[in-house]
mmCIF file of C-alpha atoms and ligand atoms in Angstrom:
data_model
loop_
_atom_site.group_PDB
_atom_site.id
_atom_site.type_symbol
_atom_site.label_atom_id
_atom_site.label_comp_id
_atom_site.label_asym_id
_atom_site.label_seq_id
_atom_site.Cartn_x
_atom_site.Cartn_y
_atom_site.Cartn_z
ATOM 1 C CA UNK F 2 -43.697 -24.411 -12.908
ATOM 2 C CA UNK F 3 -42.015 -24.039 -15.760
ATOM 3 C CA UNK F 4 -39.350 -27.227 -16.796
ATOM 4 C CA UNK F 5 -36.382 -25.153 -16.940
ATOM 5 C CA UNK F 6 -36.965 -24.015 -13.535
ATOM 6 C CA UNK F 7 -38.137 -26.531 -11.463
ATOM 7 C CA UNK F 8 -35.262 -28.463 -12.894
ATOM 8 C CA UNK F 9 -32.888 -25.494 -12.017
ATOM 9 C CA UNK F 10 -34.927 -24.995 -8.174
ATOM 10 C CA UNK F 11 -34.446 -28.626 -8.258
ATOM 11 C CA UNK F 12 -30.743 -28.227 -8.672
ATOM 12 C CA UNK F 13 -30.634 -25.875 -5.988
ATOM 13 C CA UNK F 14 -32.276 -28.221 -2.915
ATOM 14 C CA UNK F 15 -29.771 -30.928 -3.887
ATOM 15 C CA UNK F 16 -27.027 -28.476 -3.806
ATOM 16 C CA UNK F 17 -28.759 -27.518 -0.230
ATOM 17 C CA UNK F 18 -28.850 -30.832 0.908
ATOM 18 C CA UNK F 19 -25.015 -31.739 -0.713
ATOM 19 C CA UNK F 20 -23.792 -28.806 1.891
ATOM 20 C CA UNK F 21 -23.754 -26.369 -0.120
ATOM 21 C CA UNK F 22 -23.645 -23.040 1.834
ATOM 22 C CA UNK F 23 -26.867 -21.527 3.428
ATOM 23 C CA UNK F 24 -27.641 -17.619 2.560
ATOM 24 C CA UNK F 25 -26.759 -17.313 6.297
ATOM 25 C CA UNK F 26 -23.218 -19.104 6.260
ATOM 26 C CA UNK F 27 -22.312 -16.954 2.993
ATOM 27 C CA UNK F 28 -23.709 -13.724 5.126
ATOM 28 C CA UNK F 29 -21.372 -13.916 7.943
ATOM 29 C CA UNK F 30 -18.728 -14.129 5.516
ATOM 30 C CA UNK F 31 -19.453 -10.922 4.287
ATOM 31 C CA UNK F 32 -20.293 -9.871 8.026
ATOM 32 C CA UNK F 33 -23.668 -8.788 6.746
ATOM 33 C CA UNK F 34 -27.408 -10.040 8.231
ATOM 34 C CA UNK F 35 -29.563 -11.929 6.213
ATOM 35 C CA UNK F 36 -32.689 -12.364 7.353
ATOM 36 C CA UNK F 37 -36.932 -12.778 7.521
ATOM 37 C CA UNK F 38 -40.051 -12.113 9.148
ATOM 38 C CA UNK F 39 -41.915 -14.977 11.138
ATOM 39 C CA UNK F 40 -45.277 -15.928 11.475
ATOM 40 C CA UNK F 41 -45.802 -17.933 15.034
ATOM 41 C CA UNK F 42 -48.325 -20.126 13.632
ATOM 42 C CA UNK F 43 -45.953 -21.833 11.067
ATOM 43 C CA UNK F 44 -43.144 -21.783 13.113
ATOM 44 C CA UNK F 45 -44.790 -23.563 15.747
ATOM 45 C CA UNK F 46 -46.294 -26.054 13.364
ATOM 46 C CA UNK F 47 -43.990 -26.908 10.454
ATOM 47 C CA UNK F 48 -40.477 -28.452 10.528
ATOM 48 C CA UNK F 49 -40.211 -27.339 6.925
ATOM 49 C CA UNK F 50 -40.763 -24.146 7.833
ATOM 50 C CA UNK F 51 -38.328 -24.130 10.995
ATOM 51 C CA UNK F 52 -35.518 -25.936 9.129
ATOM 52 C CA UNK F 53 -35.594 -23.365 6.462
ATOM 53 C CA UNK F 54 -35.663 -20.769 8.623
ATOM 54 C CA UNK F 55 -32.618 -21.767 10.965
ATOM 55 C CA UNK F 56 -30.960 -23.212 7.964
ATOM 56 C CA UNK F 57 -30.848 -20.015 5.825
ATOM 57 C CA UNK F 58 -30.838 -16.704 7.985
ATOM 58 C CA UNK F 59 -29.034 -14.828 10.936
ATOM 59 C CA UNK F 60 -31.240 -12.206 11.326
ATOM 60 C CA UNK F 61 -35.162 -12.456 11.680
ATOM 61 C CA UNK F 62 -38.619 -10.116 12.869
ATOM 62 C CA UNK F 63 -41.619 -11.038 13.642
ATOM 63 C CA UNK F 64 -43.810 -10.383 11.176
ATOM 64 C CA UNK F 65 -47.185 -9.308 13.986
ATOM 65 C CA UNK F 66 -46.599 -11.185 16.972
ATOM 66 C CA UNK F 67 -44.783 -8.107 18.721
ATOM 67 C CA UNK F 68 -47.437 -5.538 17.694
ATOM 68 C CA UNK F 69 -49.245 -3.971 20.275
ATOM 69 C CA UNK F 70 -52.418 -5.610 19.573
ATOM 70 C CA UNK F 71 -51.040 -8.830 20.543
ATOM 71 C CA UNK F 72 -48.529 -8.448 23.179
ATOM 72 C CA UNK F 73 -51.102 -6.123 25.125
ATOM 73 C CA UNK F 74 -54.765 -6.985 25.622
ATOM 74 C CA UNK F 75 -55.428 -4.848 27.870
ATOM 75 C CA UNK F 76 -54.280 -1.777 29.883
ATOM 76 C CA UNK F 77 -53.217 -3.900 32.749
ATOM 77 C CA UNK F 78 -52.265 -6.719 30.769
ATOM 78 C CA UNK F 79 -49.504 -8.207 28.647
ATOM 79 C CA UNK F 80 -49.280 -11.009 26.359
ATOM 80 C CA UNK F 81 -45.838 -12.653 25.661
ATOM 81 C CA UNK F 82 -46.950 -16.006 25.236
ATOM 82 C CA UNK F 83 -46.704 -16.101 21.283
ATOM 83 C CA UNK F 84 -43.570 -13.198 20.993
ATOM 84 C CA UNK F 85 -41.725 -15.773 23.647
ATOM 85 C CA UNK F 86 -42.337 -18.670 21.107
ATOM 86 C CA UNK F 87 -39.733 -16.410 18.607
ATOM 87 C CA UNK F 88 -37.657 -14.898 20.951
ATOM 88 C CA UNK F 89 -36.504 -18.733 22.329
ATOM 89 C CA UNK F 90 -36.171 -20.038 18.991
ATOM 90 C CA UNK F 91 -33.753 -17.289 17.738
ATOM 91 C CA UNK F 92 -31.424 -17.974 20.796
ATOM 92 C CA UNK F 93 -31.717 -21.132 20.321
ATOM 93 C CA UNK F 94 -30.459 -21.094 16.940
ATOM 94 C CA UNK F 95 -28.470 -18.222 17.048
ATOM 95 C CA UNK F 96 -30.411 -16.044 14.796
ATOM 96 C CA UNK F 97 -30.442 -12.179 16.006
ATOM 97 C CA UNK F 98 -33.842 -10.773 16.475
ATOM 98 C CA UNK F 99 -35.319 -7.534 15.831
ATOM 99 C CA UNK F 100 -38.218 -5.996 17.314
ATOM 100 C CA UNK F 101 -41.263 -4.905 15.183
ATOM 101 C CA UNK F 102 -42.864 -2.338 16.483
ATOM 102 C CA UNK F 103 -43.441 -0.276 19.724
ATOM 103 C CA UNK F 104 -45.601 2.584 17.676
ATOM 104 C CA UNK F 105 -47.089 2.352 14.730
ATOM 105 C CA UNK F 106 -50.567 3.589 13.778
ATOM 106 C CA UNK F 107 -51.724 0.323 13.125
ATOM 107 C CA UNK F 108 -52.627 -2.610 15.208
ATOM 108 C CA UNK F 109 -53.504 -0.123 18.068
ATOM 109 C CA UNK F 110 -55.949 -2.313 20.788
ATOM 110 C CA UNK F 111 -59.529 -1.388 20.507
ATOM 111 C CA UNK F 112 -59.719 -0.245 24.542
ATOM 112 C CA UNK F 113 -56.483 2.164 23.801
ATOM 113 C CA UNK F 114 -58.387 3.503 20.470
ATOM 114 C CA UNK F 115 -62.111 4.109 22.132
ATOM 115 C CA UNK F 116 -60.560 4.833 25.399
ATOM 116 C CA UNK F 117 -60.903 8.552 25.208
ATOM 117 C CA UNK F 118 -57.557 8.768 26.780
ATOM 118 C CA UNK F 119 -55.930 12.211 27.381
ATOM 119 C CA UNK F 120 -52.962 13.229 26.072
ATOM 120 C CA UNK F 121 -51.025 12.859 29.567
ATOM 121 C CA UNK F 122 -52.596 9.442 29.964
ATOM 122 C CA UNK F 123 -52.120 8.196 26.339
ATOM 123 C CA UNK F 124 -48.105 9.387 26.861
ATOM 124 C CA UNK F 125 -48.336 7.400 30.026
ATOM 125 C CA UNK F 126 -49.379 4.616 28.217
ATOM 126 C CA UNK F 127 -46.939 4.942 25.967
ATOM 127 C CA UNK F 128 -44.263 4.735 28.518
ATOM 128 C CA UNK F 129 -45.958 1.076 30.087
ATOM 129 C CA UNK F 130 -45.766 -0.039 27.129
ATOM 130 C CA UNK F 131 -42.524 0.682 25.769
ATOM 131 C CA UNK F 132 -40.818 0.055 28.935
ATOM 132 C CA UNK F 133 -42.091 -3.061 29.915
ATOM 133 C CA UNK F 134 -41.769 -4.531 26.656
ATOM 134 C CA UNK F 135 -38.120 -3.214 26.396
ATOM 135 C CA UNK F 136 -37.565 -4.910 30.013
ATOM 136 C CA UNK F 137 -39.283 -7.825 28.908
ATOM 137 C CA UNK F 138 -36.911 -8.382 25.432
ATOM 138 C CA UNK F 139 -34.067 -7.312 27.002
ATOM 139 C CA UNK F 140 -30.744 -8.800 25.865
ATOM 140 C CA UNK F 141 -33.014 -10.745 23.375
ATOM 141 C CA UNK F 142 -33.735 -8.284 21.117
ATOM 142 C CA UNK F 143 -31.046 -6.907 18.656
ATOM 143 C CA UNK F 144 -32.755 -3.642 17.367
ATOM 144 C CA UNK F 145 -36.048 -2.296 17.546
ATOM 145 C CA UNK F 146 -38.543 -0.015 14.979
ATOM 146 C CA UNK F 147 -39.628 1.960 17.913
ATOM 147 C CA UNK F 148 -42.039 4.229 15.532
ATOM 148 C CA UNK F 149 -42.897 2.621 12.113
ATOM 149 C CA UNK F 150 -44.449 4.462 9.360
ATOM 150 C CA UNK F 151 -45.129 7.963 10.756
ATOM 151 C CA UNK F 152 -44.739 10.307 8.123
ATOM 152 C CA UNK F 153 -47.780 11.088 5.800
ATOM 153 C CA UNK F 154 -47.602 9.595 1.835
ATOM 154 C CA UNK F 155 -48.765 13.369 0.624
ATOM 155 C CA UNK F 156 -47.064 16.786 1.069
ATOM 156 C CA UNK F 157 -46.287 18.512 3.056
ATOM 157 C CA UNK F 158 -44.783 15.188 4.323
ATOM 158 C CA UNK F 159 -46.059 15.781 8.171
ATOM 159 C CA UNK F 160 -46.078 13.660 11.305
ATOM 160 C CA UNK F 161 -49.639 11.503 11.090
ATOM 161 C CA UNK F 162 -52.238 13.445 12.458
ATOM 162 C CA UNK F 163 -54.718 11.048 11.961
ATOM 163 C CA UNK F 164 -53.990 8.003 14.527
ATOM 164 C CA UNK F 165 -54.535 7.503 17.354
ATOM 165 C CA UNK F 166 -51.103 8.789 18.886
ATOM 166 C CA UNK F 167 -51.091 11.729 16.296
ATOM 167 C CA UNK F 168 -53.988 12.787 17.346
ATOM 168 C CA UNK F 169 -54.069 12.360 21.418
ATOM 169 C CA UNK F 170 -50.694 13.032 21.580
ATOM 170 C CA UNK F 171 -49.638 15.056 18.878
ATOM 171 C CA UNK F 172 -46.623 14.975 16.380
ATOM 172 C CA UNK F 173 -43.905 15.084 19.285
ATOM 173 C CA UNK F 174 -45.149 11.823 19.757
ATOM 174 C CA UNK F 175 -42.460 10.009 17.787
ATOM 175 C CA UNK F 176 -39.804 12.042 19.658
ATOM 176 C CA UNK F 177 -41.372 10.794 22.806
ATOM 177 C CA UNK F 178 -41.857 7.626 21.735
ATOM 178 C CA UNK F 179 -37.374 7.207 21.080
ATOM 179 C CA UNK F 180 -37.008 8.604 24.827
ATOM 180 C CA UNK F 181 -39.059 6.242 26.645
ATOM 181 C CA UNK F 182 -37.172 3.663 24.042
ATOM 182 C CA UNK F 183 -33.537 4.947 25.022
ATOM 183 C CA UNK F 184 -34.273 5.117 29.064
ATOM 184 C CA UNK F 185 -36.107 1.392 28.995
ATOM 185 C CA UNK F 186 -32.922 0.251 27.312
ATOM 186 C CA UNK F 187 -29.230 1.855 26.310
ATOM 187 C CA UNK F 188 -28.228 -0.654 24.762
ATOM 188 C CA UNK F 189 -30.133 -1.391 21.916
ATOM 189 C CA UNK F 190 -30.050 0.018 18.697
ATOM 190 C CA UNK F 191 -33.540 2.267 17.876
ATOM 191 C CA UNK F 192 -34.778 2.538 14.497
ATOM 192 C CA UNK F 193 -37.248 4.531 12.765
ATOM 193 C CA UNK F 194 -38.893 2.262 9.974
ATOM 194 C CA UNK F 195 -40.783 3.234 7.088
ATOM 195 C CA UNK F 196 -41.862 2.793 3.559
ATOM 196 C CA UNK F 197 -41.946 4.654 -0.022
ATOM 197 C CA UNK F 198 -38.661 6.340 1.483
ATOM 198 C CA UNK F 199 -35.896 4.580 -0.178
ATOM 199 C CA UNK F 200 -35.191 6.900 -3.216
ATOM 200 C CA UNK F 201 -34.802 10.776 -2.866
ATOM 201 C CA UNK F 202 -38.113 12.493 -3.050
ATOM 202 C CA UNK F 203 -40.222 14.424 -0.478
ATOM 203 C CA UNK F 204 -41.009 11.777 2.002
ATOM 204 C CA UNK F 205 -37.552 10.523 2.363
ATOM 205 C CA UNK F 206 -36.518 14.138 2.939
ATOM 206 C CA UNK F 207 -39.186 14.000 5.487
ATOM 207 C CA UNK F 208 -37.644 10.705 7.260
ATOM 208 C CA UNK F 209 -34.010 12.579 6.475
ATOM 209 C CA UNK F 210 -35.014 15.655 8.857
ATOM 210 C CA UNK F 211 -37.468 13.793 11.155
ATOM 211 C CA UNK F 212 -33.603 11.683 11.643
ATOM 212 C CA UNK F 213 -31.681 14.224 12.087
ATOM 213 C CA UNK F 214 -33.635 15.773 14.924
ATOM 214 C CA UNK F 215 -33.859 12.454 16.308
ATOM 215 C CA UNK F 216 -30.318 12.201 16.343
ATOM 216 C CA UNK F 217 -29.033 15.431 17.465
ATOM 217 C CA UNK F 218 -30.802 14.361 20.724
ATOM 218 C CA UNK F 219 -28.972 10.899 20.722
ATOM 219 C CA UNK F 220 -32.727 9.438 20.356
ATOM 220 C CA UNK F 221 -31.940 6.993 16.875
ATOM 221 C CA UNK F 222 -29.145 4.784 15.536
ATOM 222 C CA UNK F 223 -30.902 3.257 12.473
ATOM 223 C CA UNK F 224 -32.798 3.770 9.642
ATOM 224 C CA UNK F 225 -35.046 0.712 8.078
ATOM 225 C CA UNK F 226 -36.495 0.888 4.244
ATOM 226 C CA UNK F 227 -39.313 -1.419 4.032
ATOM 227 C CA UNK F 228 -39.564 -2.045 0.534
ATOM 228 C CA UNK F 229 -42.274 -3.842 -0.438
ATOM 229 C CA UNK F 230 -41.304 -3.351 -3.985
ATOM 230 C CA UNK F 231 -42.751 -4.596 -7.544
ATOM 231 C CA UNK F 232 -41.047 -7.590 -9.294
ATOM 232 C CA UNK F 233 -38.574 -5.684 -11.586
ATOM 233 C CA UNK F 234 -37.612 -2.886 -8.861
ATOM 234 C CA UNK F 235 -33.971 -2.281 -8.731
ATOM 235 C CA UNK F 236 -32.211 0.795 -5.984
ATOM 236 C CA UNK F 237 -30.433 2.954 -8.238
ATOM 237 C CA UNK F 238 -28.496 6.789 -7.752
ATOM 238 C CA UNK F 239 -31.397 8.016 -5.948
ATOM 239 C CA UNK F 240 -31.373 5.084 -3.477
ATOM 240 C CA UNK F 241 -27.640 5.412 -3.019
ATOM 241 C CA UNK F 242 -27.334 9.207 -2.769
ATOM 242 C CA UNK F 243 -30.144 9.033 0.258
ATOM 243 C CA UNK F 244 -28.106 5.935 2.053
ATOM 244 C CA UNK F 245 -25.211 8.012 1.825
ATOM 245 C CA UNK F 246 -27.159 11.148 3.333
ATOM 246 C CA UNK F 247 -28.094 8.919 5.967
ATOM 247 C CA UNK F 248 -24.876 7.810 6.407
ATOM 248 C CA UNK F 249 -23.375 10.795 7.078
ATOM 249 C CA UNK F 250 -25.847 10.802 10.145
ATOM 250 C CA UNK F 251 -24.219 8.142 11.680
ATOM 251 C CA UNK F 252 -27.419 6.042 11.696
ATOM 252 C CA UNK F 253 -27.154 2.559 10.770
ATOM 253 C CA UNK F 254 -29.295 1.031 7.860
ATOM 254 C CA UNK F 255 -31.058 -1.879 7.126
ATOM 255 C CA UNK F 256 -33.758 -3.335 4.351
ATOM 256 C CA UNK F 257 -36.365 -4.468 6.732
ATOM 257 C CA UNK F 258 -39.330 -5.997 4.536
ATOM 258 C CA UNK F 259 -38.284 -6.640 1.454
ATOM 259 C CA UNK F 260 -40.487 -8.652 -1.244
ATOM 260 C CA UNK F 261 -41.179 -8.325 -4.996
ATOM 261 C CA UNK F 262 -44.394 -8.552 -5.300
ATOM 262 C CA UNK F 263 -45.265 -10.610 -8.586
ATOM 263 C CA UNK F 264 -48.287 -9.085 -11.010
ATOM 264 C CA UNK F 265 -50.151 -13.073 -11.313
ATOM 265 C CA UNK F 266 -49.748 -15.284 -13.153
ATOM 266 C CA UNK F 267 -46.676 -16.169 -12.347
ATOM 267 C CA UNK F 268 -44.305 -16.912 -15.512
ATOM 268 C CA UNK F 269 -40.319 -17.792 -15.265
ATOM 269 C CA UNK F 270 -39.969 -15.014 -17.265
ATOM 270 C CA UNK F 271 -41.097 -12.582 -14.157
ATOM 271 C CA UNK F 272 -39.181 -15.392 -11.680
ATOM 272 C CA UNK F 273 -35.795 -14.212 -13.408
ATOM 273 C CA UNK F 274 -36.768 -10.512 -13.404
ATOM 274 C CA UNK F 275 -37.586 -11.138 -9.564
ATOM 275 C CA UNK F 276 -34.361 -12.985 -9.178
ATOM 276 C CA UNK F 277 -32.912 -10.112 -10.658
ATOM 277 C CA UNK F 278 -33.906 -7.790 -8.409
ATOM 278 C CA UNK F 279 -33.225 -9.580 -5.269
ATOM 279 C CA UNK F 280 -29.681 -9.880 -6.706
ATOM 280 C CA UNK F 281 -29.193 -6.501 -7.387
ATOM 281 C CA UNK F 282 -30.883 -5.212 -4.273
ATOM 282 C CA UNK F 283 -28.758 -7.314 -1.917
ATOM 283 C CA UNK F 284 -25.264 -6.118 -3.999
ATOM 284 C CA UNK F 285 -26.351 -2.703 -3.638
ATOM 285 C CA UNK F 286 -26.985 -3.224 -0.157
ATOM 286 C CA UNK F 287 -23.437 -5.099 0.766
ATOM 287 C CA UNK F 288 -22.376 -1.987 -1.416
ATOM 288 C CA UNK F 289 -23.168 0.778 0.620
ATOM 289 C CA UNK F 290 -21.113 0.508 4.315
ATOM 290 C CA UNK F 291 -23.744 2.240 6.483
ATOM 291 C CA UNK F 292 -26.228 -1.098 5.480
ATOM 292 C CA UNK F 293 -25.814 -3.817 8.101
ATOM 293 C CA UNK F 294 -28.978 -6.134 7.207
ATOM 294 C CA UNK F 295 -31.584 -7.256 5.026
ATOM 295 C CA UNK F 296 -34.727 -9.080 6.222
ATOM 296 C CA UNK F 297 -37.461 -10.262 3.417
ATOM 297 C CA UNK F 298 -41.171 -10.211 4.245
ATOM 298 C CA UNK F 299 -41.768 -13.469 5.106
ATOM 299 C CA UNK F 300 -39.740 -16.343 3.102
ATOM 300 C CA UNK F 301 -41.607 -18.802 1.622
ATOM 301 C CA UNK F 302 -44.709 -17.770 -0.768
ATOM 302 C CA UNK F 303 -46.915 -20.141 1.119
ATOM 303 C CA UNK F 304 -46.891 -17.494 3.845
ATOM 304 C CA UNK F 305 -46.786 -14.184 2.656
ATOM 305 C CA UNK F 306 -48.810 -11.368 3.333
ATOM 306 C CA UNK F 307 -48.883 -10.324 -0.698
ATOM 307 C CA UNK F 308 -51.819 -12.466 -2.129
ATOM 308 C CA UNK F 309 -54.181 -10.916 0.600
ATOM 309 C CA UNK F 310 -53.005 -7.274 0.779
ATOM 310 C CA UNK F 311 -53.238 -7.461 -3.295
ATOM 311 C CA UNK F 312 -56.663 -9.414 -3.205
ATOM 312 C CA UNK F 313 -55.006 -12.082 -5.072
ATOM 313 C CA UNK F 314 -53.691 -9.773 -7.767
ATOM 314 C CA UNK F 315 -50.065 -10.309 -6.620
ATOM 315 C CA UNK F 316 -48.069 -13.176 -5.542
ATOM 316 C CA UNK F 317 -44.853 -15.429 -4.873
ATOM 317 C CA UNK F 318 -43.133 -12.285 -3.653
ATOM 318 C CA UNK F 319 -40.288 -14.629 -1.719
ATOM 319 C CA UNK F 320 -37.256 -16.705 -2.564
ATOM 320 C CA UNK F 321 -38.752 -20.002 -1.593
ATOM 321 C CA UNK F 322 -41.922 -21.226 -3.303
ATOM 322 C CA UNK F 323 -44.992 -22.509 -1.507
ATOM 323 C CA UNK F 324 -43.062 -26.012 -1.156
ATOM 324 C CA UNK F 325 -40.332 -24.427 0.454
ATOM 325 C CA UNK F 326 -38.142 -25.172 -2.829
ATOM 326 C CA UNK F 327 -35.385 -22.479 -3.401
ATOM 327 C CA UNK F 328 -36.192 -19.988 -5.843
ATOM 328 C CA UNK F 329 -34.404 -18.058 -8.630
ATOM 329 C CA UNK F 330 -34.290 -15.554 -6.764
ATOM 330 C CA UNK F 331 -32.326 -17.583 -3.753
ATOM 331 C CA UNK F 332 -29.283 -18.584 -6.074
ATOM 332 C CA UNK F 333 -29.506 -14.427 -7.431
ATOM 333 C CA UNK F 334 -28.948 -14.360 -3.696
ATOM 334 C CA UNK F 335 -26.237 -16.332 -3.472
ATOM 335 C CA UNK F 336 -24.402 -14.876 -5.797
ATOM 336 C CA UNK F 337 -24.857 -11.482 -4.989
ATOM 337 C CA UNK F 338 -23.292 -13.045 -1.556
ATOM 338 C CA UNK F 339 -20.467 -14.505 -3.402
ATOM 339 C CA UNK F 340 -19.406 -11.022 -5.031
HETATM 340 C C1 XIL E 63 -48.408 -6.694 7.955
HETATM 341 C C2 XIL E 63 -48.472 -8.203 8.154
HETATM 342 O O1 XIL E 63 -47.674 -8.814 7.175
HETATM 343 C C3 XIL E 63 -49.896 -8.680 8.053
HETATM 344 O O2 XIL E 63 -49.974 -10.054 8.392
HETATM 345 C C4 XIL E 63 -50.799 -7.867 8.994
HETATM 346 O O3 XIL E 63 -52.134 -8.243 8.800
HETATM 347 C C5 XIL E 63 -50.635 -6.376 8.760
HETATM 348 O O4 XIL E 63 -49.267 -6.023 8.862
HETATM 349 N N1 XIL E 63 -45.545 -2.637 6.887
HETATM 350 C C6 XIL E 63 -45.217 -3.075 8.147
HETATM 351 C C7 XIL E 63 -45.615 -4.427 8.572
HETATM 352 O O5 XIL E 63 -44.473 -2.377 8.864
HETATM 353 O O6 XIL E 63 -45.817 -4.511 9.965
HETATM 354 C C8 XIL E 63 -46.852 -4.893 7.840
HETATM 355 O O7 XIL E 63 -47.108 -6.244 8.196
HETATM 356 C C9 XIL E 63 -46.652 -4.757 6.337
HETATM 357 C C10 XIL E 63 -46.410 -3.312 5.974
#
């Protein structure tokens, strides 16, 4: 690392460890949720990793162990035996949770996939699964991305029709998929999650009408922006004139995977630009009223899902560094807190 900045992220743990306050303690000032996604295997294996994560943030998601892959092996069978592992340490540390995701075309079991299941069954199956795991979180969970990702990247912007659940069920399978969510559950707040839809352009319009169907029917409270972003990416009119559509709505919003990916190698020159962004992004979030939270992918760059998805081309996306040391990017953080 560069001198300048390791004496700087230097600075930073000592201010940490001088009591200083966390990203979380400056949050709740602001009334706003700052927060991460968790991998089970660290958390269950590195203090470092745990103290960070209770230390710094109110808010966090599993980053796979709620997928239904995991949580349901089989037909018959459920799994919460790694999802329980998060679930306990949130309340015990009184970070809220969110739950990511009930539908997504992704991390769909193999048996569900080469089941040749009919429409009526794979609806059924959609039901089990949304209910029990609903039951199963309940009062633990804060919010949850019933459907993530739905909408095609290419015009015409339609429902998927080429997963599993587009295809068995059809497109009305994202409506579907909100009622079984709102009868398991009344309480919680239902979100539709999805990427490349922060700005205005033909997807978002997509997620804007997909929305407002959903919410004529009572069937959707929120609205999550992934945002897996490049280093350098900053929300700008576009972002704020489609929060404010959504606004008007009535839906809730949140930044739900946030990172800045960084184009290797790494220089501090690309650190500030990334602390830059994560500055700006969090003002423009505590900005706009209808945004309640923002949750980064992951929080330290020694467990991030960037280096693989980018086959090593990108990297130290997060705000702490593979040592857990604070970032730029944490004090741009801070001070976008501070504002
Ligand atoms: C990713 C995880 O980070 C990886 O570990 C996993 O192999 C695949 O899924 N959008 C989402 C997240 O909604 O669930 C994805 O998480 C990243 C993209």
């Amino acid at each position: 690392m560069h001198r300048c900045l390791a004496v700087s992220a230097c600075l930073l743990t000592v201010a940490a460890a001088a009591g200083e306050a966390s990203l979380r303690e400056m949050a709740a000032k602001r009334k706003f949720l700052v927060g991460a996604a968790v991998a089970i295997g660290p958390l269950v294996n590195e203090t470092e990793y745990q103290d960070t994560l209770k230390r710094e943030f109110n808010i966090c998601v599993p980053e796979n162990a709620f997928k239904m892959a995991g949580l349901r092996p089989a037909r018959d069978k459920f799994d919460f035996s790694q999802a329980d592992k998060l679930a306990e340490f949130a309340a015990a540390n009184n970070i809220k949770l969110r739950g990511h995701t009930l539908v997504w075309h992704q991390s769909v079991p193999k048996w569900l996939s080469d089941g040749k299941f009919s429409r009526d069954e794979a609806l059924q199956i959609m039901k089990e699964h949304i209910t029990t795991v609903l039951q199963h979180f309940k009062g633990k969970v804060y919010a949850w991305d019933v459907v993530n990702e739905a909408i095609h990247d290419k015009k015409p912007y339609a429902i998927r029709d080429d997963s599993f659940w587009g295809k068995t069920i059809g497109a009305d399978y994202v409506e579907k998929a909100f009622e079984f969510a709102r009868a398991a559950d009344p309480n919680i707040i239902l979100y539709y999650n999805e990427y490349g839809a922060e700005g205005m352009g033909g997807k978002s319009d997509a997620v804007y009408e997909l929305v407002k169907k959903l919410r004529e029917k009572k069937l959707v409270d929120g609205v999550g922006w992934q945002c897996h972003v490049p280093c350098g990416w900053k929300p700008g009119d576009a972002h704020a004139q489609n929060a404010e559509r959504l606004g008007k709505l009535g839906v809730e919003l949140a930044i739900t995977e946030l990172d800045f990916a960084i184009k290797q190698p790494t220089t501090p020159e690309k650190l500030q630009a990334q602390a830059d962004s994560y500055r700006d992004t969090l003002k423009f979030c505590l900005s706009q009223p209808a945004f309640k939270a923002l949750l980064t992918w992951g929080f330290t760059d020694k467990h991030s899902w960037i280096p693989g998805f980018s086959k090593g081309k990108n990297g130290d996306a997060l705000v702490f560094d593979a040592q857990y040391k604070p970032k730029p990017a944490y004090g741009a953080m801070i001070e976008a807190l501070k504002q």
